[in-house]
Amino acid sequence: IKARQTSRFDGTNSKYRIIPDISAQLRKKHDAFWPLREKLHELNITIKMRHPAVLLVMIVDEELKFSTVHEAKLELGKRYPSISG
């Protein structure tokens, strides 16, 4: 399967994107991280979400992985008190 194709229907060079279809349960896990991700973004901390629902936080040369919001808040709250709220 090609990730990008030229549209044959409208005559333009529009692109198609393949977006993984995830379950409602997995979507809830991803969404639970959203407020924490916003706080980390405000602190200019680089983050990524990995499959299935793992928050990856890059701090200097260290890479931290969290599979629950609670776990992430506990650990990151030690370094950044504004997070543990």
Coordinates of C-alpha atoms in Angstrom, one line a residue, residues 15-69:
K15 CA -2.3 13.5 -1.2
Y16 CA -3.9 10.8 1.0
R17 CA -2.7 10.1 4.5
I18 CA -3.0 6.7 6.2
I19 CA -4.0 7.2 9.8
P20 CA -4.1 4.2 12.0
D21 CA -7.5 3.2 13.3
I22 CA -7.3 2.7 17.0
S23 CA -9.9 1.3 19.4
A24 CA -12.0 3.6 21.6
Q25 CA -10.2 2.1 24.7
L26 CA -6.8 3.0 23.3
R27 CA -8.1 6.5 22.2
K28 CA -9.1 7.1 25.9
K29 CA -5.6 6.2 27.1
H30 CA -4.1 8.6 24.5
D31 CA -6.5 11.4 25.5
A32 CA -5.7 10.9 29.2
F33 CA -2.2 12.1 28.5
W34 CA -3.4 15.3 26.8
P35 CA -3.4 17.7 29.8
L36 CA 0.1 16.5 30.8
R37 CA 1.3 16.9 27.3
E38 CA 0.1 20.5 27.2
K39 CA 2.0 21.3 30.4
L40 CA 5.2 19.7 29.1
H41 CA 4.8 21.6 25.9
E42 CA 4.5 24.9 27.9
L43 CA 7.8 23.9 29.6
N44 CA 9.4 23.3 26.2
I45 CA 10.0 19.7 26.9
T46 CA 10.1 17.4 23.9
I47 CA 7.5 14.6 23.9
K48 CA 6.2 11.9 21.6
M49 CA 3.4 9.4 21.9
R50 CA 4.4 5.8 21.1
H51 CA 2.1 2.9 20.3
P52 CA 0.1 1.6 22.0
A53 CA -0.2 4.5 24.6
V54 CA 3.3 5.3 25.9
L55 CA 4.4 8.9 26.6
L56 CA 8.1 9.4 25.6
V57 CA 9.7 12.4 27.3
M58 CA 13.1 13.7 26.3
I59 CA 15.0 15.7 28.9
V60 CA 18.5 16.7 28.0
D61 CA 20.1 13.3 27.1
E62 CA 17.6 11.2 29.0
E63 CA 14.6 9.5 27.6
L64 CA 11.8 8.6 29.9
K65 CA 8.8 6.3 29.1
F66 CA 5.5 6.3 30.9
S67 CA 2.5 4.0 30.2
T68 CA 0.2 5.8 32.7
V69 CA -0.5 9.4 33.5

